Amino acid sequence: MGSTRHVAVLAFPFGSHAAPLLNLVRKLATVELAATFSFLNTPKSNAFVASIAADLPNVRFYDVWDGFEDGYVPKGRGPLEAIELFIKAMPGNFREALSKAVEAAGEVTCVLSDAFIWIAEDMAAEMGVPWVALATAGPASVTAHLYTDLLRETFGTGEEAKAKLEEPLSCLPCLLPARVRDLPHEILMAEVNSPFARLLHGKAAKFPLAKAVVFNSFDGLDPPILNHLKTKLQKCLPVGPFHLTAPLAPPEPDVHGCLAWLDAAPSPASVVYVSFGTVMSPPPPELAALAEGIEASGARFLWSLRDAARGNLPRGFAERTRDRGMVVGWAPQTRVLQHPAVGAFVTHCGWNSMVESVASGVPMICRPFLGEQMMMSRILEEVMGVGLAAKDGVLTRDGVEESLDLILRKPEGKTMREKAEALKQIAEDAVGEGGSSTRNFRTLLKIINPKA
């Protein structure tokens, strides 16, 4: 029947969710060699992330139905349409895959899931085993969702909330100086009864029932928020940064020679790295404005930009900047951010990207799009002092030029780098022997294997 310990891992197959979960599984599986980890995910997402743990024999992959019936004709609603179909397929799709995993590896002894898959708590309760949730978002987002009802009672929803966009979240002091406009849209602004909004609301209601909620974060990054969560959750376990504690195997490839190009930079902290993740991208006018601002700044740059978006760059941009710039379809981000030549990061403020940047000591220029990104942009600028938010949330030529000049050349930028370096040191201490993330990981191991 396989090993005596069998951890069922339920993934949310959209955006950048599955990779951090599998990174955590990788770290666990390299320690708990006698345990089997069954990773339940859609075929498309499994094919994309499986290489992270393909070399570990105790990690097995099972395909979960994505909710698309044969012959289904997409209605043109983008990623949200796929998410809603997947939600409708739960929990039956996970139960079917789990039955195959149990047949191969024995009864489940623990359920580990993306926090979005809150039905994992019901499944764990039925089996009488602990449920551990990984919050792929940050502690600020989790806190906001945990208090969804309070926020709706305080500020209303829809048009009522839109009239209060600049009001601070005084009912949740640990989230200040965030405002109503900085909250994830699904809390107050979006259709509160949409399948996705209900998913997130249900997730928050289940958090206190989890044996532990794990974060790709570290003590010292946002103390007021983490300290508050520790009073609301059974166990709040920041065990990151993941890219320092559970490095990918093999390392991220550098197919375009980004690192060699950075090696040739004339001075440290002189290159701006640009990437908006795998899901979102600024609208064409902003991409053009960003390119114009970078060109006007005279800064060296490395830009990770999908081929389909390159047509939005100004005519002749690549030729005029070829001596100081490099545009590639994909870059090994963690290795790029850790390179001493990189001095600024233009980012969407996705949680993983933000943690990677902070843990590398690199200040950020923030252009958020959705979810927790607006809140993180606010916190990076106003609380941590390591970020500059795009004015009114829009990239402009002058705004980009001024921000790059400040970060790369002015005394204020030196101060930002010093603050970022201080956070980098805290992150490195956290993952060291005896550090907070190391201790929290041992606590997590005790949940998965009480005899550890």
Short mmCIF file of C-alpha atoms in Angstrom, two decimals:
data_model
loop_
_atom_site.label_atom_id
_atom_site.label_comp_id
_atom_site.label_asym_id
_atom_site.label_seq_id
_atom_site.Cartn_x
_atom_site.Cartn_y
_atom_site.Cartn_z
CA MET A 1 0.00 0.00 0.00
CA GLY A 2 3.02 2.37 -0.08
CA SER A 3 4.39 4.51 2.75
CA THR A 4 2.64 5.00 6.08
CA ARG A 5 2.37 8.75 5.47
CA HIS A 6 0.44 10.02 2.48
CA VAL A 7 -0.02 13.75 1.93
CA ALA A 8 -2.71 14.72 -0.58
CA VAL A 9 -1.81 18.04 -2.19
CA LEU A 10 -4.63 19.99 -3.85
CA ALA A 11 -3.49 22.73 -6.24
CA PHE A 12 -5.25 25.79 -7.65
CA PRO A 13 -4.18 25.57 -11.32
CA PHE A 14 -4.32 29.24 -12.31
CA GLY A 15 -1.83 32.09 -12.46
CA SER A 16 1.25 31.54 -10.35
CA HIS A 17 -0.45 29.44 -7.69
CA ALA A 18 0.69 25.89 -8.44
CA ALA A 19 4.45 26.53 -8.57
CA PRO A 20 4.83 27.88 -4.99
CA LEU A 21 2.77 24.97 -3.67
CA LEU A 22 4.95 22.48 -5.50
CA ASN A 23 8.07 24.29 -4.26
CA LEU A 24 6.82 23.74 -0.71
CA VAL A 25 6.10 20.10 -1.51
CA ARG A 26 9.60 19.74 -2.88
CA LYS A 27 11.11 20.99 0.37
CA LEU A 28 8.89 18.67 2.41
CA ALA A 29 9.53 15.66 0.18
CA THR A 30 13.31 16.02 0.40
CA VAL A 31 13.05 15.77 4.20
CA GLU A 32 10.15 13.33 4.52
CA LEU A 33 11.59 10.70 2.21
CA ALA A 34 9.32 7.96 3.58
CA ALA A 35 6.16 9.95 2.84
CA THR A 36 4.30 10.03 -0.46
CA PHE A 37 3.04 13.37 -1.77
CA SER A 38 0.22 13.10 -4.31
CA PHE A 39 -0.01 16.36 -6.27
CA LEU A 40 -3.54 16.84 -7.65
CA ASN A 41 -3.70 19.43 -10.41
CA THR A 42 -5.09 19.95 -13.92
CA PRO A 43 -3.19 18.35 -16.81
CA LYS A 44 -2.19 21.72 -18.28
CA SER A 45 -0.87 23.06 -15.00
CA ASN A 46 0.86 19.78 -14.12
CA ALA A 47 2.71 19.87 -17.45
CA PHE A 48 3.90 23.39 -16.69
CA VAL A 49 5.17 22.88 -13.12
CA ALA A 50 6.02 19.18 -12.83
CA SER A 51 9.73 19.72 -13.52
CA ILE A 52 10.06 21.36 -10.10
CA ALA A 53 9.79 17.96 -8.41
CA ALA A 54 10.21 15.51 -11.29
CA ASP A 55 13.41 14.17 -9.74
CA LEU A 56 11.74 13.15 -6.47
CA PRO A 57 10.30 9.59 -6.47
CA ASN A 58 7.98 10.31 -3.53
CA VAL A 59 6.13 13.07 -5.39
CA ARG A 60 3.45 11.72 -7.72
CA PHE A 61 1.25 13.69 -10.08
CA TYR A 62 -2.45 13.11 -10.69
CA ASP A 63 -4.59 14.95 -13.22
CA VAL A 64 -7.75 16.70 -12.08
CA TRP A 65 -10.57 17.54 -14.50
CA ASP A 66 -10.50 21.24 -15.37
CA GLY A 67 -14.27 21.54 -15.80
CA PHE A 68 -14.32 21.89 -19.59
CA GLU A 69 -16.78 19.49 -21.20
CA ASP A 70 -15.91 18.04 -24.60
CA GLY A 71 -17.05 20.43 -27.29
CA TYR A 72 -17.36 23.38 -24.90
CA VAL A 73 -17.16 26.69 -26.75
CA PRO A 74 -15.47 29.44 -24.68
CA LYS A 75 -17.60 32.52 -24.17
CA GLY A 76 -14.67 34.93 -24.40
CA ARG A 77 -14.51 35.85 -20.72
CA GLY A 78 -10.81 35.11 -20.36
CA PRO A 79 -9.19 33.48 -17.31
CA LEU A 80 -12.22 34.08 -15.11
CA GLU A 81 -14.32 31.79 -17.29
CA ALA A 82 -11.87 28.90 -16.81
CA ILE A 83 -11.74 29.54 -13.06
CA GLU A 84 -15.53 29.45 -12.75
CA LEU A 85 -15.75 26.16 -14.69
CA PHE A 86 -13.08 24.68 -12.43
CA ILE A 87 -14.94 25.84 -9.32
CA LYS A 88 -18.13 24.19 -10.56
CA ALA A 89 -16.23 20.93 -11.03
CA MET A 90 -15.16 20.89 -7.36
CA PRO A 91 -15.09 18.82 -5.23
CA GLY A 92 -15.96 15.92 -7.52
CA ASN A 93 -12.89 16.37 -9.71
CA PHE A 94 -10.56 16.27 -6.71
CA ARG A 95 -12.35 13.29 -5.15
CA GLU A 96 -11.98 11.29 -8.34
CA ALA A 97 -8.25 12.00 -8.57
CA LEU A 98 -7.77 11.37 -4.87
CA SER A 99 -9.32 7.91 -5.11
CA LYS A 100 -6.59 6.97 -7.59
CA ALA A 101 -3.92 8.36 -5.31
CA VAL A 102 -5.25 6.42 -2.33
CA GLU A 103 -5.29 3.22 -4.36
CA ALA A 104 -1.61 3.73 -5.19
CA ALA A 105 -0.24 5.17 -1.93
CA GLY A 106 -2.64 4.22 0.85
CA GLU A 107 -4.95 6.24 3.03
CA VAL A 108 -4.32 9.95 3.33
CA THR A 109 -2.71 11.11 6.58
CA CYS A 110 -2.65 14.86 5.86
CA VAL A 111 -4.19 17.24 3.32
CA LEU A 112 -2.11 20.17 2.07
CA SER A 113 -3.80 22.59 -0.29
CA ASP A 114 -3.67 25.98 -1.87
CA ALA A 115 -5.80 28.15 0.40
CA PHE A 116 -8.13 28.81 -2.56
CA ILE A 117 -9.16 25.14 -2.42
CA TRP A 118 -10.99 25.50 0.85
CA ILE A 119 -13.09 22.39 0.17
CA ALA A 120 -9.89 20.60 1.23
CA GLU A 121 -10.90 21.31 4.82
CA ASP A 122 -14.16 19.39 4.31
CA MET A 123 -12.30 16.49 2.72
CA ALA A 124 -9.71 16.41 5.51
CA ALA A 125 -12.44 16.49 8.16
CA GLU A 126 -14.22 13.54 6.50
CA MET A 127 -10.98 11.55 6.63
CA GLY A 128 -10.13 12.66 10.15
CA VAL A 129 -6.74 14.10 9.16
CA PRO A 130 -5.21 17.58 9.54
CA TRP A 131 -5.59 20.22 6.86
CA VAL A 132 -2.73 22.62 6.10
CA ALA A 133 -3.34 25.58 3.78
CA LEU A 134 -0.71 27.43 1.78
CA ALA A 135 -1.61 31.07 1.29
CA THR A 136 0.03 31.90 -2.02
CA ALA A 137 -0.97 35.51 -1.40
CA GLY A 138 0.61 37.57 1.34
CA PRO A 139 -0.47 38.08 4.96
CA ALA A 140 -2.08 41.44 4.15
CA SER A 141 -4.40 39.86 1.59
CA VAL A 142 -5.26 36.99 3.93
CA THR A 143 -6.09 39.47 6.68
CA ALA A 144 -8.34 41.51 4.40
CA HIS A 145 -10.22 38.41 3.25
CA LEU A 146 -10.47 37.16 6.82
CA TYR A 147 -12.38 40.34 7.64
CA THR A 148 -14.49 40.49 4.48
CA ASP A 149 -17.75 40.76 6.44
CA LEU A 150 -16.40 43.55 8.66
CA LEU A 151 -15.13 45.49 5.65
CA ARG A 152 -18.48 45.15 3.87
CA GLU A 153 -20.35 46.27 6.97
CA THR A 154 -18.02 49.25 7.38
CA PHE A 155 -17.71 50.48 3.79
CA GLY A 156 -20.57 48.83 1.92
CA THR A 157 -20.18 47.24 -1.50
CA GLY A 158 -20.38 48.34 -5.12
CA GLU A 159 -21.32 51.98 -5.61
CA GLU A 160 -21.42 52.66 -1.88
CA ALA A 161 -17.81 51.50 -1.50
CA LYS A 162 -16.70 53.41 -4.61
CA ALA A 163 -17.72 56.64 -2.89
CA LYS A 164 -15.24 55.85 -0.11
CA LEU A 165 -12.14 54.92 -2.12
CA GLU A 166 -9.78 57.23 -0.21
CA GLU A 167 -10.97 56.23 3.27
CA PRO A 168 -8.30 54.45 5.32
CA LEU A 169 -8.96 50.95 6.67
CA SER A 170 -9.20 52.25 10.23
CA CYS A 171 -11.31 49.28 11.28
CA LEU A 172 -8.20 47.11 10.66
CA PRO A 173 -5.26 49.10 12.07
CA CYS A 174 -2.72 46.41 11.13
CA LEU A 175 -3.46 47.12 7.43
CA LEU A 176 -2.93 50.87 7.59
CA PRO A 177 -2.08 52.97 5.61
CA ALA A 178 -4.06 50.93 3.06
CA ARG A 179 -7.27 52.53 1.83
CA VAL A 180 -10.52 51.19 0.44
CA ARG A 181 -9.13 51.57 -3.10
CA ASP A 182 -6.21 49.28 -2.20
CA LEU A 183 -8.35 46.29 -1.23
CA PRO A 184 -8.68 43.30 -3.55
CA HIS A 185 -11.64 44.13 -5.81
CA GLU A 186 -13.59 41.00 -4.94
CA ILE A 187 -14.02 42.14 -1.33
CA LEU A 188 -16.03 45.31 -2.00
CA MET A 189 -16.07 46.25 -5.67
CA ALA A 190 -16.74 43.13 -7.71
CA GLU A 191 -19.92 41.09 -7.87
CA VAL A 192 -19.94 39.78 -4.32
CA ASN A 193 -22.01 36.76 -5.39
CA SER A 194 -19.85 35.76 -8.35
CA PRO A 195 -18.34 32.26 -8.13
CA PHE A 196 -14.84 33.68 -7.69
CA ALA A 197 -15.86 36.13 -4.96
CA ARG A 198 -17.70 33.34 -3.12
CA LEU A 199 -14.62 31.13 -3.45
CA LEU A 200 -12.46 33.73 -1.74
CA HIS A 201 -15.06 34.46 0.93
CA GLY A 202 -15.37 30.75 1.66
CA LYS A 203 -11.61 30.44 1.82
CA ALA A 204 -11.36 33.10 4.50
CA ALA A 205 -14.08 31.49 6.61
CA LYS A 206 -12.10 28.23 6.64
CA PHE A 207 -8.72 29.71 7.62
CA PRO A 208 -9.23 29.40 11.39
CA LEU A 209 -10.04 25.70 10.94
CA ALA A 210 -6.70 24.89 9.33
CA LYS A 211 -4.15 23.15 11.51
CA ALA A 212 -1.72 25.66 10.04
CA VAL A 213 -1.65 28.37 7.37
CA VAL A 214 1.73 28.53 5.63
CA PHE A 215 3.12 31.68 3.98
CA ASN A 216 5.88 32.37 1.50
CA SER A 217 7.01 35.12 3.84
CA PHE A 218 9.26 35.61 6.84
CA ASP A 219 9.03 37.17 10.27
CA GLY A 220 10.17 40.76 10.10
CA LEU A 221 8.74 41.55 6.68
CA ASP A 222 5.39 42.92 7.88
CA PRO A 223 5.29 42.46 11.70
CA PRO A 224 1.93 44.14 12.52
CA ILE A 225 0.04 41.96 10.04
CA LEU A 226 1.76 38.67 10.90
CA ASN A 227 1.43 39.34 14.62
CA HIS A 228 -2.29 39.91 14.18
CA LEU A 229 -2.73 36.74 12.14
CA LYS A 230 -0.98 34.73 14.85
CA THR A 231 -3.89 35.64 17.15
CA LYS A 232 -6.51 34.47 14.64
CA LEU A 233 -5.06 31.25 13.18
CA GLN A 234 -4.25 27.97 14.91
CA LYS A 235 -0.73 28.25 13.55
CA CYS A 236 0.59 31.02 11.31
CA LEU A 237 3.78 29.69 9.70
CA PRO A 238 5.91 31.97 7.50
CA VAL A 239 8.49 29.54 6.09
CA GLY A 240 9.93 31.60 3.22
CA PRO A 241 11.28 33.06 1.11
CA PHE A 242 10.67 29.88 -0.90
CA HIS A 243 13.36 30.69 -3.46
CA LEU A 244 15.90 30.62 -0.63
CA THR A 245 14.54 27.61 1.25
CA ALA A 246 13.38 25.39 -1.62
CA PRO A 247 15.43 26.23 -4.71
CA LEU A 248 14.25 24.84 -8.01
CA ALA A 249 15.94 21.70 -9.34
CA PRO A 250 17.36 22.14 -11.86
CA PRO A 251 18.01 25.91 -11.46
CA GLU A 252 16.02 28.25 -13.67
CA PRO A 253 17.56 28.08 -17.15
CA ASP A 254 19.05 31.21 -18.67
CA VAL A 255 18.28 30.51 -22.31
CA HIS A 256 18.76 34.14 -23.43
CA GLY A 257 22.05 34.78 -21.64
CA CYS A 258 20.59 37.35 -19.24
CA LEU A 259 23.13 36.70 -16.51
CA ALA A 260 26.12 37.01 -18.82
CA TRP A 261 24.68 40.29 -20.10
CA LEU A 262 24.31 41.53 -16.51
CA ASP A 263 27.91 40.49 -15.79
CA ALA A 264 28.99 43.09 -18.35
CA ALA A 265 27.22 45.96 -16.56
CA PRO A 266 29.69 48.76 -15.79
CA SER A 267 28.61 49.25 -12.18
CA PRO A 268 26.48 47.62 -9.47
CA ALA A 269 22.82 48.57 -8.97
CA SER A 270 22.73 50.24 -12.40
CA VAL A 271 20.26 48.03 -14.31
CA VAL A 272 16.48 48.14 -14.16
CA TYR A 273 14.73 44.80 -14.53
CA VAL A 274 11.19 44.85 -15.94
CA SER A 275 8.67 42.03 -15.64
CA PHE A 276 4.94 41.85 -14.97
CA GLY A 277 4.61 38.14 -14.34
CA THR A 278 2.88 35.49 -16.41
CA VAL A 279 -0.74 36.67 -16.24
CA MET A 280 -1.10 40.43 -16.63
CA SER A 281 0.55 43.12 -18.71
CA PRO A 282 0.01 46.89 -18.88
CA PRO A 283 -2.24 48.09 -21.71
CA PRO A 284 -0.42 49.06 -24.94
CA PRO A 285 -0.27 52.83 -24.21
CA GLU A 286 1.41 52.15 -20.87
CA LEU A 287 3.90 49.71 -22.38
CA ALA A 288 4.87 52.42 -24.85
CA ALA A 289 5.11 55.01 -22.06
CA LEU A 290 7.25 52.65 -19.99
CA ALA A 291 9.64 52.14 -22.90
CA GLU A 292 9.81 55.89 -23.52
CA GLY A 293 10.53 56.55 -19.85
CA ILE A 294 13.29 53.93 -19.74
CA GLU A 295 14.82 55.33 -22.93
CA ALA A 296 14.69 58.89 -21.62
CA SER A 297 16.29 57.85 -18.32
CA GLY A 298 19.41 56.55 -20.03
CA ALA A 299 19.37 53.54 -17.70
CA ARG A 300 20.52 50.07 -18.67
CA PHE A 301 17.59 47.64 -18.67
CA LEU A 302 16.62 43.98 -18.92
CA TRP A 303 12.98 43.51 -19.93
CA SER A 304 11.14 40.20 -19.82
CA LEU A 305 8.34 40.74 -22.34
CA ARG A 306 6.22 38.23 -24.21
CA ASP A 307 6.73 38.27 -27.97
CA ALA A 308 3.07 39.11 -28.57
CA ALA A 309 3.48 42.39 -26.67
CA ARG A 310 6.61 43.64 -28.41
CA GLY A 311 4.60 45.28 -31.16
CA ASN A 312 3.44 47.82 -28.56
CA LEU A 313 6.93 49.20 -28.06
CA PRO A 314 7.74 52.52 -29.78
CA ARG A 315 9.05 52.26 -33.31
CA GLY A 316 12.85 51.99 -33.29
CA PHE A 317 13.06 51.49 -29.53
CA ALA A 318 15.08 48.27 -29.77
CA GLU A 319 17.56 49.78 -32.23
CA ARG A 320 18.06 53.00 -30.27
CA THR A 321 18.66 51.17 -26.97
CA ARG A 322 20.50 48.05 -28.15
CA ASP A 323 23.78 49.18 -26.53
CA ARG A 324 22.22 49.37 -23.06
CA GLY A 325 19.12 47.23 -23.16
CA MET A 326 18.00 43.65 -23.62
CA VAL A 327 14.42 42.50 -24.30
CA VAL A 328 13.80 38.76 -23.87
CA GLY A 329 10.76 36.50 -23.89
CA TRP A 330 11.59 35.08 -20.47
CA ALA A 331 14.22 35.66 -17.78
CA PRO A 332 15.31 33.56 -14.77
CA GLN A 333 13.82 36.08 -12.37
CA THR A 334 15.20 34.97 -9.02
CA ARG A 335 18.72 34.78 -10.42
CA VAL A 336 18.34 38.13 -12.17
CA LEU A 337 17.15 39.89 -9.01
CA GLN A 338 20.03 38.42 -7.03
CA HIS A 339 22.58 39.79 -9.52
CA PRO A 340 24.51 42.77 -8.10
CA ALA A 341 24.04 44.76 -11.32
CA VAL A 342 20.26 45.04 -10.77
CA GLY A 343 19.25 48.20 -8.92
CA ALA A 344 15.50 48.49 -9.59
CA PHE A 345 12.58 46.26 -10.50
CA VAL A 346 9.47 47.44 -12.40
CA THR A 347 6.80 44.98 -11.24
CA HIS A 348 3.10 44.28 -10.84
CA CYS A 349 3.67 43.60 -7.11
CA GLY A 350 2.57 39.98 -7.28
CA TRP A 351 3.40 38.40 -3.94
CA ASN A 352 6.09 36.01 -5.18
CA SER A 353 7.83 38.69 -7.23
CA MET A 354 7.69 41.13 -4.33
CA VAL A 355 9.22 38.63 -1.90
CA GLU A 356 11.95 37.73 -4.39
CA SER A 357 12.80 41.41 -4.86
CA VAL A 358 12.82 42.26 -1.16
CA ALA A 359 14.95 39.20 -0.36
CA SER A 360 17.41 40.34 -3.04
CA GLY A 361 17.65 43.90 -1.71
CA VAL A 362 16.15 45.47 -4.86
CA PRO A 363 13.75 48.48 -4.65
CA MET A 364 10.64 48.42 -6.82
CA ILE A 365 8.56 50.60 -9.12
CA CYS A 366 5.03 49.30 -8.68
CA ARG A 367 2.28 49.08 -11.28
CA PRO A 368 -0.37 46.82 -9.68
CA PHE A 369 -3.35 45.33 -11.54
CA LEU A 370 -5.54 43.16 -9.33
CA GLY A 371 -5.94 41.15 -6.13
CA GLU A 372 -3.56 42.12 -3.36
CA GLN A 373 -1.20 44.00 -5.69
CA MET A 374 -2.65 47.44 -4.92
CA MET A 375 -2.32 46.85 -1.19
CA MET A 376 1.24 45.63 -1.52
CA SER A 377 2.19 48.65 -3.64
CA ARG A 378 0.90 50.91 -0.88
CA ILE A 379 2.72 49.00 1.87
CA LEU A 380 6.00 48.83 -0.08
CA GLU A 381 6.00 52.60 -0.51
CA GLU A 382 4.46 53.89 2.70
CA VAL A 383 5.50 51.29 5.29
CA MET A 384 8.63 49.47 4.08
CA GLY A 385 10.06 52.36 2.10
CA VAL A 386 11.35 50.13 -0.70
CA GLY A 387 8.86 50.92 -3.46
CA LEU A 388 7.50 53.74 -5.60
CA ALA A 389 3.92 53.44 -6.81
CA ALA A 390 3.03 54.56 -10.32
CA LYS A 391 1.11 57.82 -9.93
CA ASP A 392 -2.64 57.17 -10.07
CA GLY A 393 -1.77 53.55 -10.86
CA VAL A 394 -0.66 54.36 -14.42
CA LEU A 395 2.79 54.25 -16.00
CA THR A 396 3.73 57.48 -17.78
CA ARG A 397 6.89 58.49 -19.60
CA ASP A 398 7.76 61.24 -17.12
CA GLY A 399 6.79 59.16 -14.10
CA VAL A 400 9.01 56.25 -15.14
CA GLU A 401 11.94 58.55 -15.93
CA GLU A 402 11.64 60.34 -12.58
CA SER A 403 11.27 57.10 -10.60
CA LEU A 404 14.31 55.50 -12.23
CA ASP A 405 16.37 58.66 -11.68
CA LEU A 406 15.40 58.69 -8.00
CA ILE A 407 16.10 55.00 -7.33
CA LEU A 408 19.28 54.65 -9.38
CA ARG A 409 20.96 58.03 -8.91
CA LYS A 410 19.59 60.15 -6.06
CA PRO A 411 20.15 60.01 -2.27
CA GLU A 412 16.55 58.88 -1.76
CA GLY A 413 17.32 55.84 -3.90
CA LYS A 414 20.36 55.06 -1.79
CA THR A 415 18.12 55.12 1.28
CA MET A 416 15.64 52.78 -0.41
CA ARG A 417 18.44 50.35 -1.27
CA GLU A 418 19.66 50.44 2.32
CA LYS A 419 16.17 49.59 3.58
CA ALA A 420 15.88 46.81 0.99
CA GLU A 421 19.30 45.46 2.01
CA ALA A 422 18.15 45.40 5.64
CA LEU A 423 15.10 43.32 4.67
CA LYS A 424 17.36 41.06 2.61
CA GLN A 425 19.45 40.39 5.71
CA ILE A 426 16.33 39.63 7.77
CA ALA A 427 15.21 37.16 5.07
CA GLU A 428 18.59 35.43 5.02
CA ASP A 429 18.63 35.20 8.81
CA ALA A 430 15.10 33.75 8.78
CA VAL A 431 16.10 30.80 6.58
CA GLY A 432 19.37 30.19 8.40
CA GLU A 433 19.93 27.56 11.06
CA GLY A 434 17.81 28.58 14.02
CA GLY A 435 16.01 31.28 12.01
CA SER A 436 12.27 31.87 12.28
CA SER A 437 11.42 30.28 8.93
CA THR A 438 13.55 27.25 9.77
CA ARG A 439 11.76 26.82 13.10
CA ASN A 440 8.36 27.25 11.45
CA PHE A 441 9.23 24.63 8.86
CA ARG A 442 10.04 22.16 11.63
CA THR A 443 6.63 22.90 13.13
CA LEU A 444 5.07 22.13 9.75
CA LEU A 445 6.98 18.84 9.60
CA LYS A 446 5.55 17.89 12.99
CA ILE A 447 2.03 18.31 11.62
CA ILE A 448 2.78 16.11 8.61
CA ASN A 449 4.74 13.59 10.66
CA PRO A 450 4.12 13.86 14.43
CA LYS A 451 7.09 11.53 14.99
CA ALA A 452 9.53 13.83 13.17
#
